[in-house]
Structures are given as structure tokens and as C-alpha cells.
Amino acid sequence: MTASQRAVHLAQLNVATLLHPLDDPRIAPFVEVLDPVNATADGAPGFVWRLVEDGGADATALRPAGENVIVNMSVWESQEALWDFTYRSGHLEVVRQRRDWFHRHVEAHLVLWWIPAGHVPTVEEALARLAELRAVGPSPRAFTFTSSYSAAEAAEAHTG
Amino acid sequence: MEDIDTIAMLQDPVRRRLYEYVVAQGREVGRNEAAEAAGVARTLAAHHLDKLTEAGLLESGSRRLSGRSGPGAGRPAKVYQRVRAEFAVSLPARDYRTAAELLAEAAEEAGLDAALGAAARRRGEALRGTAAPCGDLEEAARLLAARGYEPHLEGEGAEVAAPVVRMRNCPFHAVAERFPPLVCGMNLALLEGLLGADGPVRARVDPRPGECCVVVENSKTDAD
């Protein structure tokens, strides 16, 4: 079996800088849809895993990238599955209203990378991929939806 | 085959009827069914459906149409559906797609969602003109069909779901795939303007894979 045939999953991290604290009434519409949207993700075709803090329902209390920066991290069977959830489910409404709740990011705020199936990515690993994307632009190691690389290309870049 | 040759394949009226029928079903269609719908013999339909497949307008597969499986279920039948690719010709050569992508990229970087939505809503209102807000789902479907959305009524007569108009085609597909929140927001605002605010029907974002992001439904009444 060659590296390109090994089972791979797509990992995803995005960061969002809150305009106001999470308990601010102006952020309430976002907080209200967290549970239903996370439930949609959990039930979406191709969903594998998402980051949840110990004892919580989501990862909004984890602030590894800054006090007012919330992180969202998940693993999917394919890029298509992640795209369909992100933009072709109820999640689209959240993204569409992002300007009401989050600062506009000048730098990349979403990063995708391939992982071996079964691997659970750490937050540190994810932030390193985001930093890499920001530093050198899209590569097989860290990319975006619009400039994506296949798992085979990532494997080739790794061995080659 | 160049796009202009591909599109020219549809000049034959029988072929055109078959293509439009397959497209309108939004699912795999068998030869018998397509032949019947186009009012031609099965062999002629098969010939044209295969021509359309060769041209890249349809794709074919095989499936047991009886719904049965195992021995005695019969041979799989050839089925056809539309390919996801798009074909365009401009004479003289114009490239509005690149312009749209560059404008969207700049709007995205500048965070111009609200301004784009406002412009789209004004455009929708201008398209509606002096007409009253759209009166019902059938009228909405006619308006949407005229703009290329390929609408179809869903859930009519069903016990649970209220009827909605869903759309098989996104007229802004290529840019929507690259800038989903920006372009889907623009599309929603355009349709809100086109259908009219505070009327009997309203547009709402309810995306599904492979479809337009918007559905049109009856406005909420006091009973809700």
C-alpha cells in the first residue's frame, strides 16, 4: 500500500475574534445557534470529530489563540463533506452573519490539512498549521478551500 | 469538444426536449421514461441521450429501475442525469466570470457584505418594478424559473412539512462556490427584493448540498 492510498481525513481549524464578550447580549444570537449547529455537524455526512472542552458542549471557552479569539476545530472524511456542512447546511446562516459578531480577519482565519485517519489533532498542531499558512501561503501542509491540495499531493510533498 | 459545439448539440428539437426533461427531474432518468416524456420512440431517445452523454451534457450510469435486486430483478437499465459542469459562449469573447470573481474577492477582503446585500436588494426591487409583492408559491416559482433558478415545489400535500419552493440551480454557482457567505447573502437579498417584503411569501436561507441556498415559503401567519 502506498502512502497516497492510506486512509486520510481532513482536519480543519478556524479562529474568530469576538467583537464583544460571549455573554454580551449582542453575541446572544450566535450563542443561541451554537448547540443546534453543533448538532448539525455531529450528524452531517462525513463528520468524524470536533474539539470539545472537558465537560462542555463546545470549544468556545478554550482560548488558545487569545482571550477574545474562539477556535473551532474538526475532522472530516473529505473536503467535500466539510464544504457541504460549512456552506450547504444551517451553518451557512452563522457564517453569513459573521460580521455582526466577529472582527474581520486580515490574515487567514481558516486552515485545512490532511491527517492519518484515527489521529486526533491537537490545538497546538492546528495553530502551527494556521501559522504556516499565514507565513508561506497555501501548501500541501496547510491550505484553504479555494487553494486546496489533495491527500495524494500532501503525501507526495511529505515523502518527496 | 469546445463549449460552442457542446451547446450546438441542443439545436436538435428532440434532443433539446430530452435534455430539458432530464434536467427538470433532478434525478436519474431511464430511457423509457425520457422517450415517453419527449413523445419519441425508445430507440430514438436512446440515440439522442447517448449523443448528449458523448457531448458531456449528460452523464449515464446503470441502475435497476424496478427497485428490486438479486436474481430475477432484471438487467440494470441505463439512466441519465445532468453533469455538474457549465458551458458558456460569449460572442464576442467576454469574461464576466473573472470580473465577478475579482469583485467578489475584493468585496470579501473589504468586508462589504452589507453593501453588496443592499445593492442586490435594490436590484431585486427594480426587477419587480411596480408589481405587488409575490402572491403565492406558484407565482414565486414562475418568477424564479424566469431567472434560471429551476424551482420545484416540495412538500405539497405532505402532512408534516409546509410546502416550500426549492431551487435546483444557483445562477451564481461559480462565484458562490468560492465566496459562499458573501454571494449567498447577495442572492438572498436579491430574491427578497424580487419577491417583495411583507408579502404572502418570503425567502429564507436553507441550503442543501447541490442546490441553491435559498428556499421560498409562505410567510408566517398569526397562527404560528
Coordinates of N, CA and C in Angstrom, one line a residue, chain B:
Chain B
M1 N -14.2 18.7 -27.1 CA -15.3 19.5 -27.7 C -15.3 20.8 -27.1
E2 N -15.4 21.9 -27.9 CA -15.5 23.2 -27.3 C -16.9 23.5 -26.9
D3 N -17.1 24.5 -26.0 CA -18.4 24.8 -25.4 C -19.4 25.1 -26.5
I4 N -18.9 25.8 -27.6 CA -19.9 26.2 -28.6 C -20.4 25.0 -29.4
D5 N -19.6 23.9 -29.5 CA -20.0 22.7 -30.2 C -21.0 21.9 -29.2
T6 N -20.6 21.9 -28.0 CA -21.5 21.3 -27.0 C -22.9 21.9 -27.0
I7 N -22.9 23.2 -26.9 CA -24.2 23.9 -26.9 C -25.0 23.6 -28.2
A8 N -24.3 23.6 -29.3 CA -24.9 23.3 -30.6 C -25.6 22.0 -30.6
M9 N -25.2 21.0 -29.8 CA -25.9 19.7 -29.7 C -27.3 19.9 -29.4
L10 N -27.7 21.0 -28.7 CA -29.1 21.1 -28.3 C -30.0 21.8 -29.3
Q11 N -29.4 22.0 -30.5 CA -30.2 22.6 -31.5 C -31.3 21.7 -32.0
D12 N -31.0 20.4 -32.0 CA -32.0 19.4 -32.5 C -33.1 19.4 -31.5
P13 N -34.4 19.6 -32.0 CA -35.5 19.8 -31.1 C -35.8 18.6 -30.2
V14 N -35.6 17.3 -30.7 CA -35.9 16.2 -29.9 C -34.8 16.0 -28.8
R15 N -33.6 16.3 -29.2 CA -32.5 16.2 -28.2 C -32.7 17.3 -27.1
R16 N -33.2 18.5 -27.6 CA -33.4 19.5 -26.6 C -34.5 19.2 -25.6
R17 N -35.6 18.5 -26.1 CA -36.7 18.1 -25.3 C -36.2 17.1 -24.2
L18 N -35.4 16.1 -24.7 CA -34.9 15.1 -23.9 C -34.0 15.7 -22.8
Y19 N -33.1 16.6 -23.2 CA -32.2 17.2 -22.2 C -33.0 18.0 -21.2
E20 N -34.0 18.8 -21.6 CA -34.8 19.6 -20.7 C -35.6 18.7 -19.7
Y21 N -36.0 17.6 -20.2 CA -36.8 16.7 -19.4 C -35.9 16.1 -18.3
V22 N -34.7 15.6 -18.7 CA -33.8 15.0 -17.7 C -33.4 16.1 -16.7
V23 N -33.1 17.3 -17.1 CA -32.7 18.3 -16.2 C -33.8 18.6 -15.2
A24 N -35.0 18.7 -15.7 CA -36.1 19.1 -14.8 C -36.4 18.1 -13.7
Q25 N -36.0 16.8 -13.9 CA -36.4 15.8 -12.9 C -35.4 15.9 -11.7
G26 N -34.2 16.3 -11.9 CA -33.2 16.4 -10.8 C -32.9 15.1 -10.2
R27 N -32.9 14.0 -11.0 CA -32.6 12.7 -10.6 C -32.2 11.9 -11.9
E28 N -31.8 10.6 -11.7 CA -31.5 9.8 -12.8 C -32.8 9.4 -13.6
V29 N -32.7 9.5 -14.9 CA -33.9 9.2 -15.7 C -33.6 8.0 -16.7
G30 N -34.5 7.1 -16.8 CA -34.4 6.0 -17.7 C -34.8 6.3 -19.1
R31 N -34.4 5.4 -20.0 CA -34.7 5.7 -21.5 C -36.2 5.7 -21.8
N32 N -36.9 4.7 -21.2 CA -38.3 4.6 -21.5 C -39.0 5.9 -21.0
E33 N -38.7 6.3 -19.8 CA -39.4 7.5 -19.2 C -39.1 8.7 -20.1
A34 N -37.8 8.9 -20.5 CA -37.4 10.1 -21.3 C -38.1 10.0 -22.6
A35 N -38.2 8.8 -23.2 CA -38.8 8.7 -24.6 C -40.3 9.1 -24.5
E36 N -40.9 8.6 -23.5 CA -42.4 8.9 -23.3 C -42.6 10.4 -23.1
A37 N -41.7 11.0 -22.3 CA -41.9 12.4 -22.0 C -41.7 13.3 -23.2
A38 N -40.7 12.9 -24.1 CA -40.4 13.6 -25.3 C -41.3 13.2 -26.5
G39 N -42.1 12.2 -26.3 CA -43.0 11.8 -27.3 C -42.3 11.2 -28.5
V40 N -41.2 10.4 -28.3 CA -40.5 9.8 -29.4 C -40.3 8.3 -29.0
A41 N -39.9 7.5 -30.1 CA -39.6 6.1 -29.8 C -38.4 5.9 -28.9
R42 N -38.4 4.7 -28.2 CA -37.3 4.5 -27.3 C -36.0 4.4 -27.9
T43 N -35.9 3.9 -29.2 CA -34.6 3.8 -29.8 C -34.0 5.1 -30.2
L44 N -35.0 6.0 -30.6 CA -34.5 7.4 -31.0 C -34.1 8.1 -29.7
A45 N -34.8 8.0 -28.7 CA -34.5 8.6 -27.4 C -33.1 8.1 -26.9
A46 N -32.9 6.8 -27.0 CA -31.6 6.2 -26.6 C -30.5 6.8 -27.4
H47 N -30.7 6.9 -28.7 CA -29.7 7.5 -29.6 C -29.3 8.9 -29.2
H48 N -30.3 9.8 -29.0 CA -30.0 11.2 -28.6 C -29.5 11.3 -27.2
L49 N -30.0 10.5 -26.3 CA -29.4 10.5 -24.9 C -28.0 10.2 -24.9
D50 N -27.6 9.2 -25.7 CA -26.2 8.8 -25.8 C -25.3 9.9 -26.4
K51 N -25.9 10.6 -27.4 CA -25.2 11.7 -28.1 C -25.0 12.9 -27.0
L52 N -26.0 13.1 -26.2 CA -25.9 14.1 -25.2 C -24.8 13.8 -24.2
T53 N -24.7 12.5 -23.9 CA -23.7 12.0 -22.9 C -22.3 12.1 -23.5
E54 N -22.2 11.8 -24.8 CA -20.9 11.9 -25.5 C -20.4 13.4 -25.5
A55 N -21.4 14.3 -25.6 CA -21.1 15.7 -25.7 C -20.8 16.3 -24.3
G56 N -21.0 15.5 -23.2 CA -20.7 16.0 -21.9 C -21.8 16.8 -21.2
L57 N -23.0 16.7 -21.9 CA -24.1 17.5 -21.2 C -24.9 16.6 -20.2
L58 N -24.9 15.3 -20.5 CA -25.5 14.3 -19.5 C -24.4 13.3 -19.1
E59 N -24.6 12.7 -18.0 CA -23.8 11.5 -17.7 C -24.7 10.3 -17.5
S60 N -24.2 9.1 -17.8 CA -25.0 8.0 -17.8 C -24.5 7.0 -16.8
G61 N -25.4 6.2 -16.2 CA -25.0 5.1 -15.3 C -26.0 4.0 -15.6
S62 N -25.9 2.9 -14.7 CA -26.9 1.9 -14.9 C -27.5 1.5 -13.5
R63 N -28.7 1.2 -13.5 CA -29.4 1.0 -12.3 C -30.6 0.1 -12.5
R64 N -31.0 -0.7 -11.6 CA -32.2 -1.5 -11.7 C -33.4 -0.6 -11.4
L65 N -34.2 -0.3 -12.4 CA -35.3 0.7 -12.2 C -36.5 0.0 -11.5
S66 N -36.5 -1.3 -11.4 CA -37.6 -2.0 -10.7 C -37.5 -1.8 -9.2
G67 N -36.4 -1.4 -8.7 CA -36.2 -1.3 -7.3 C -35.9 -2.6 -6.6
R68 N -36.0 -3.7 -7.4 CA -35.7 -5.0 -6.8 C -34.2 -5.3 -7.0
S69 N -33.7 -6.2 -6.3 CA -32.3 -6.7 -6.6 C -32.2 -8.2 -6.5
G70 N -31.1 -8.7 -6.8 CA -30.9 -10.1 -6.7 C -31.4 -10.8 -8.0
P71 N -31.3 -12.1 -8.0 CA -31.7 -12.9 -9.2 C -33.2 -12.6 -9.6
G72 N -33.5 -12.4 -10.9 CA -34.8 -12.1 -11.3 C -35.2 -10.7 -11.3
A73 N -34.3 -9.8 -10.8 CA -34.6 -8.4 -10.8 C -34.5 -7.7 -12.1
G74 N -34.0 -8.5 -13.1 CA -33.8 -7.9 -14.4 C -32.5 -7.2 -14.6
R75 N -32.2 -7.0 -15.9 CA -30.9 -6.3 -16.2 C -31.0 -4.9 -15.8
P76 N -29.8 -4.3 -15.3 CA -29.8 -2.9 -15.0 C -30.1 -2.1 -16.2
A77 N -30.9 -1.0 -16.0 CA -31.2 -0.1 -17.2 C -30.2 1.1 -17.2
K78 N -30.1 1.6 -18.4 CA -29.2 2.8 -18.5 C -30.0 4.0 -18.0
V79 N -29.4 4.8 -17.2 CA -30.0 6.0 -16.7 C -29.1 7.3 -16.9
Y80 N -29.8 8.4 -17.0 CA -29.1 9.6 -17.4 C -29.4 10.8 -16.4
Q81 N -28.4 11.6 -16.1 CA -28.7 12.8 -15.4 C -27.7 13.9 -15.9
R82 N -28.0 15.2 -15.5 CA -27.2 16.3 -16.0 C -25.8 16.3 -15.3
V83 N -24.8 16.6 -16.1 CA -23.5 16.8 -15.4 C -23.4 18.1 -14.7
R84 N -22.5 18.2 -13.8 CA -22.4 19.5 -13.0 C -21.7 20.6 -13.7
A85 N -21.0 20.3 -14.8 CA -20.2 21.3 -15.5 C -21.1 22.3 -16.1
E86 N -20.6 23.5 -16.3 CA -21.4 24.5 -17.0 C -20.7 24.9 -18.3
F87 N -21.5 25.3 -19.3 CA -21.0 25.7 -20.6 C -21.5 27.1 -20.9
A88 N -20.6 27.9 -21.5 CA -20.9 29.2 -21.8 C -20.2 29.7 -23.1
V89 N -20.9 30.5 -23.8 CA -20.3 31.0 -25.0 C -20.6 32.5 -25.0
S90 N -19.6 33.3 -25.4 CA -19.9 34.8 -25.5 C -19.3 35.2 -26.8
L91 N -20.1 35.9 -27.6 CA -19.6 36.4 -28.9 C -19.9 37.9 -28.9
P92 N -18.9 38.8 -29.0 CA -17.5 38.5 -28.9 C -17.1 38.0 -27.6
A93 N -15.9 37.5 -27.4 CA -15.4 36.9 -26.2 C -15.5 38.0 -25.1
R94 N -16.2 37.6 -24.0 CA -16.3 38.5 -22.8 C -16.0 37.6 -21.7
D95 N -15.5 38.1 -20.6 CA -15.2 37.2 -19.4 C -15.7 37.9 -18.2
Y96 N -17.0 37.8 -18.0 CA -17.7 38.4 -16.8 C -17.4 37.5 -15.6
R97 N -17.1 36.3 -15.8 CA -16.8 35.4 -14.6 C -15.6 35.8 -13.9
T98 N -14.5 36.1 -14.6 CA -13.3 36.6 -13.9 C -13.6 37.9 -13.2
A99 N -14.3 38.8 -13.9 CA -14.7 40.1 -13.3 C -15.4 39.8 -12.0
A100 N -16.4 38.9 -12.1 CA -17.2 38.6 -10.9 C -16.4 38.1 -9.7
E101 N -15.4 37.2 -10.1 CA -14.6 36.6 -9.0 C -13.7 37.7 -8.4
L102 N -13.1 38.5 -9.2 CA -12.3 39.6 -8.7 C -13.0 40.6 -7.8
L103 N -14.2 40.9 -8.3 CA -15.0 41.9 -7.5 C -15.4 41.2 -6.2
A104 N -15.8 39.9 -6.2 CA -16.2 39.2 -5.0 C -15.0 39.1 -4.1
E105 N -13.8 38.8 -4.6 CA -12.6 38.7 -3.8 C -12.3 40.0 -3.1
A106 N -12.5 41.1 -3.8 CA -12.2 42.4 -3.2 C -13.3 42.8 -2.2
A107 N -14.6 42.4 -2.5 CA -15.7 42.7 -1.6 C -15.5 41.9 -0.3
E108 N -15.0 40.6 -0.5 CA -14.8 39.8 0.7 C -13.7 40.3 1.6
E109 N -12.6 40.7 0.9 CA -11.5 41.3 1.7 C -11.8 42.6 2.4
A110 N -12.7 43.4 1.8 CA -13.1 44.6 2.4 C -14.2 44.5 3.3
G111 N -14.8 43.3 3.4 CA -16.0 43.1 4.3 C -17.2 43.8 3.9
L112 N -17.5 43.8 2.6 CA -18.6 44.6 2.0 C -19.9 43.8 1.9
D113 N -20.1 42.8 2.8 CA -21.4 42.0 2.7 C -22.6 42.9 2.8
A114 N -22.7 43.8 3.7 CA -23.9 44.6 3.8 C -24.1 45.5 2.6
A115 N -23.1 46.1 2.1 CA -23.2 47.0 0.9 C -23.7 46.1 -0.3
L116 N -23.1 45.0 -0.5 CA -23.5 44.1 -1.6 C -24.9 43.7 -1.4
G117 N -25.3 43.3 -0.2 CA -26.7 42.9 0.0 C -27.7 44.0 -0.3
A118 N -27.3 45.3 0.1 CA -28.2 46.4 -0.2 C -28.4 46.6 -1.7
A119 N -27.2 46.5 -2.4 CA -27.3 46.7 -3.9 C -28.1 45.6 -4.5
A120 N -28.0 44.4 -4.0 CA -28.8 43.2 -4.5 C -30.3 43.4 -4.3
R121 N -30.6 43.9 -3.1 CA -32.0 44.1 -2.7 C -32.6 45.2 -3.6
R122 N -31.9 46.2 -3.9 CA -32.3 47.3 -4.8 C -32.6 46.7 -6.2
R123 N -31.6 45.9 -6.6 CA -31.8 45.3 -8.0 C -33.0 44.4 -8.0
G124 N -33.2 43.6 -7.0 CA -34.4 42.8 -6.9 C -35.7 43.6 -7.0
E125 N -35.7 44.7 -6.2 CA -36.9 45.6 -6.2 C -37.1 46.2 -7.6
A126 N -36.0 46.6 -8.2 CA -36.1 47.1 -9.6 C -36.7 46.1 -10.6
L127 N -36.3 44.9 -10.4 CA -36.8 43.8 -11.3 C -38.3 43.6 -11.1
R128 N -38.7 43.8 -9.8 CA -40.1 43.6 -9.5 C -40.9 44.8 -10.1
G129 N -40.3 46.0 -10.1 CA -41.0 47.2 -10.6 C -42.2 47.6 -9.7
T130 N -43.3 47.9 -10.4 CA -44.4 48.3 -9.6 C -45.4 47.2 -9.2
A131 N -45.0 46.0 -9.5 CA -45.8 44.8 -9.2 C -46.0 44.7 -7.7
A132 N -47.1 44.1 -7.3 CA -47.3 43.9 -5.8 C -46.4 42.8 -5.4
P133 N -46.1 42.7 -4.1 CA -45.3 41.5 -3.6 C -45.8 40.2 -4.1
C134 N -45.0 39.3 -4.4 CA -45.3 38.0 -4.9 C -46.5 37.4 -4.1
G135 N -47.5 36.9 -4.8 CA -48.7 36.5 -4.1 C -48.8 35.1 -3.5
D136 N -48.1 34.1 -4.2 CA -48.1 32.7 -3.6 C -46.9 32.0 -4.2
L137 N -46.8 30.7 -3.8 CA -45.6 29.9 -4.1 C -45.6 29.6 -5.6
E138 N -46.8 29.5 -6.3 CA -46.8 29.2 -7.7 C -46.2 30.4 -8.5
E139 N -46.6 31.6 -8.0 CA -46.1 32.8 -8.7 C -44.6 32.9 -8.5
A140 N -44.2 32.6 -7.2 CA -42.7 32.7 -6.9 C -42.0 31.7 -7.8
A141 N -42.5 30.5 -8.0 CA -41.8 29.5 -8.9 C -41.7 30.1 -10.3
R142 N -42.7 30.8 -10.8 CA -42.7 31.3 -12.2 C -41.6 32.4 -12.3
L143 N -41.5 33.3 -11.2 CA -40.5 34.3 -11.2 C -39.1 33.8 -11.2
L144 N -39.0 32.7 -10.3 CA -37.6 32.1 -10.2 C -37.2 31.3 -11.4
A145 N -38.2 30.7 -12.1 CA -37.9 29.9 -13.3 C -37.4 30.9 -14.4
A146 N -38.0 32.1 -14.4 CA -37.6 33.0 -15.5 C -36.2 33.5 -15.2
R147 N -35.7 33.4 -14.0 CA -34.3 33.9 -13.7 C -33.3 32.7 -13.6
G148 N -33.8 31.5 -14.0 CA -32.9 30.4 -14.2 C -32.6 29.6 -12.9
Y149 N -33.5 29.8 -11.9 CA -33.2 29.0 -10.6 C -33.7 27.6 -10.7
E150 N -34.5 27.2 -11.7 CA -35.0 25.8 -11.8 C -35.8 25.4 -10.5
P151 N -36.8 26.2 -10.2 CA -37.6 25.9 -8.9 C -38.4 24.7 -9.0
H152 N -38.7 24.1 -7.9 CA -39.7 23.0 -7.8 C -40.4 23.0 -6.5
L153 N -41.7 22.7 -6.5 CA -42.4 22.8 -5.2 C -42.2 21.5 -4.4
E154 N -41.9 21.6 -3.2 CA -41.6 20.5 -2.4 C -42.5 20.4 -1.1
G155 N -43.0 19.3 -0.8 CA -43.7 19.1 0.5 C -45.2 19.4 0.3
E156 N -45.7 19.6 -0.9 CA -47.1 19.9 -1.1 C -47.9 18.6 -0.8
G157 N -48.9 18.8 0.0 CA -49.7 17.6 0.4 C -49.1 16.7 1.5
A158 N -47.9 17.0 1.8 CA -47.3 16.2 2.9 C -47.9 16.6 4.2
E159 N -47.9 15.7 5.2 CA -48.6 16.0 6.4 C -47.8 16.9 7.3
V160 N -46.5 16.7 7.3 CA -45.6 17.4 8.3 C -45.1 18.8 7.7
A161 N -44.3 18.7 6.7 CA -43.6 19.8 6.2 C -44.6 20.8 5.5
A162 N -44.4 22.1 5.7 CA -45.1 23.1 4.9 C -44.5 23.1 3.5
P163 N -45.3 23.4 2.5 CA -44.7 23.4 1.2 C -43.7 24.6 1.0
V164 N -42.6 24.3 0.3 CA -41.6 25.3 0.0 C -41.2 25.2 -1.4
V165 N -40.7 26.3 -2.0 CA -40.1 26.2 -3.3 C -38.6 26.1 -3.1
R166 N -38.1 25.0 -3.6 CA -36.6 24.8 -3.6 C -36.1 25.0 -5.0
M167 N -34.8 25.3 -5.1 CA -34.2 25.6 -6.4 C -33.0 24.7 -6.7
R168 N -33.1 24.1 -7.9 CA -32.0 23.1 -8.3 C -30.8 23.8 -8.8
N169 N -31.0 25.1 -9.3 CA -29.8 25.8 -9.9 C -29.5 27.1 -9.2
C170 N -28.2 27.3 -9.0 CA -27.8 28.6 -8.5 C -27.2 29.4 -9.6
P171 N -27.9 30.5 -10.0 CA -27.3 31.2 -11.2 C -26.0 31.8 -10.9
F172 N -25.5 31.8 -9.7 CA -24.2 32.4 -9.3 C -23.2 31.4 -8.9
H173 N -23.5 30.1 -9.3 CA -22.8 29.0 -8.8 C -21.3 29.1 -8.7
A174 N -20.6 29.5 -9.8 CA -19.1 29.6 -9.8 C -18.6 30.5 -8.7
V175 N -19.2 31.7 -8.6 CA -18.7 32.7 -7.5 C -19.2 32.2 -6.1
A176 N -20.4 31.6 -6.1 CA -21.0 31.2 -4.8 C -20.1 30.1 -4.2
E177 N -19.5 29.3 -5.0 CA -18.6 28.2 -4.5 C -17.3 28.8 -4.0
R178 N -16.9 29.9 -4.5 CA -15.6 30.5 -4.0 C -15.8 31.4 -2.8
F179 N -17.0 32.1 -2.8 CA -17.2 33.1 -1.7 C -18.6 32.8 -1.2
P180 N -18.9 31.7 -0.5 CA -20.3 31.3 -0.2 C -21.0 32.3 0.7
P181 N -20.5 32.8 1.8 CA -21.4 33.7 2.6 C -21.7 35.0 1.9
L182 N -20.7 35.5 1.2 CA -20.9 36.8 0.5 C -21.9 36.7 -0.6
V183 N -21.7 35.7 -1.4 CA -22.6 35.5 -2.6 C -24.0 35.0 -2.2
C184 N -24.0 34.1 -1.3 CA -25.3 33.6 -0.8 C -26.1 34.7 -0.2
G185 N -25.5 35.6 0.6 CA -26.1 36.7 1.2 C -26.7 37.7 0.1
M186 N -25.9 37.8 -1.0 CA -26.3 38.7 -2.1 C -27.5 38.1 -2.8
N187 N -27.5 36.7 -3.0 CA -28.6 36.0 -3.6 C -29.9 36.2 -2.8
L188 N -29.8 36.0 -1.5 CA -30.9 36.1 -0.6 C -31.5 37.5 -0.7
A189 N -30.7 38.5 -0.7 CA -31.2 39.9 -0.7 C -31.8 40.2 -2.1
L190 N -31.2 39.7 -3.2 CA -31.8 39.9 -4.5 C -33.2 39.3 -4.6
L191 N -33.4 38.0 -4.0 CA -34.7 37.4 -4.1 C -35.7 38.0 -3.1
E192 N -35.2 38.6 -2.0 CA -36.1 39.3 -1.1 C -36.7 40.5 -1.8
G193 N -35.8 41.2 -2.6 CA -36.3 42.4 -3.3 C -37.2 41.9 -4.4
L194 N -36.9 40.9 -5.1 CA -37.7 40.4 -6.2 C -39.1 39.9 -5.8
L195 N -39.2 39.3 -4.6 CA -40.4 38.8 -4.1 C -41.2 39.8 -3.4
G196 N -40.5 40.8 -2.8 CA -41.2 41.9 -2.1 C -41.3 41.6 -0.6
A197 N -41.0 42.6 0.2 CA -41.1 42.4 1.6 C -42.5 42.4 2.1
D198 N -42.7 41.7 3.2 CA -44.0 41.7 3.9 C -45.2 41.2 3.0
G199 N -44.9 40.4 2.1 CA -45.9 39.8 1.2 C -46.3 38.4 1.8
P200 N -47.1 37.7 1.0 CA -47.6 36.4 1.5 C -46.5 35.3 1.4
V201 N -45.4 35.6 0.7 CA -44.3 34.6 0.7 C -43.0 35.3 1.0
R202 N -42.0 34.5 1.5 CA -40.8 35.1 1.9 C -39.6 34.1 1.5
A203 N -38.4 34.7 1.3 CA -37.3 33.9 1.0 C -36.5 33.7 2.3
R204 N -35.9 32.6 2.4 CA -35.1 32.2 3.6 C -33.9 31.4 3.2
V205 N -32.8 31.5 4.0 CA -31.6 30.7 3.7 C -31.8 29.3 4.3
D206 N -31.8 28.3 3.5 CA -31.9 26.9 3.9 C -31.1 26.0 3.0
P207 N -29.8 26.1 3.0 CA -29.0 25.4 2.0 C -29.0 23.9 2.1
R208 N -28.9 23.3 1.0 CA -28.7 21.8 0.9 C -27.6 21.5 -0.1
P209 N -26.8 20.5 0.0 CA -25.8 20.2 -1.0 C -26.4 20.1 -2.4
G210 N -25.8 20.7 -3.3 CA -26.2 20.6 -4.7 C -27.4 21.5 -5.1
E211 N -27.8 22.4 -4.2 CA -29.0 23.2 -4.5 C -28.6 24.7 -4.2
C212 N -29.6 25.6 -4.7 CA -29.5 27.0 -4.3 C -29.6 27.1 -2.8
C213 N -29.0 28.2 -2.2 CA -29.0 28.3 -0.7 C -30.4 28.8 -0.2
V214 N -31.3 29.2 -1.1 CA -32.5 29.9 -0.6 C -33.7 29.0 -0.9
V215 N -34.7 29.1 0.0 CA -36.0 28.5 -0.3 C -37.0 29.6 -0.1
V216 N -38.2 29.4 -0.8 CA -39.3 30.4 -0.7 C -40.4 29.7 0.0
E217 N -41.0 30.3 1.0 CA -42.1 29.6 1.8 C -43.2 30.7 2.1
N218 N -44.3 30.2 2.5 CA -45.4 31.1 2.9 C -44.9 31.8 4.2
S219 N -45.2 33.1 4.2 CA -44.8 33.9 5.4 C -45.6 33.4 6.6
K220 N -44.9 33.6 7.7 CA -45.6 33.1 9.0 C -46.9 33.9 9.2
T221 N -47.9 33.2 9.6 CA -49.1 33.9 9.9 C -49.3 34.0 11.5
D222 N -50.3 34.6 11.9 CA -50.5 34.8 13.4 C -50.7 33.5 14.1
A223 N -51.1 32.5 13.3 CA -51.4 31.2 13.9 C -50.1 30.5 14.4
D224 N -49.0 31.0 13.8 CA -47.7 30.3 14.1 C -47.2 30.6 15.5

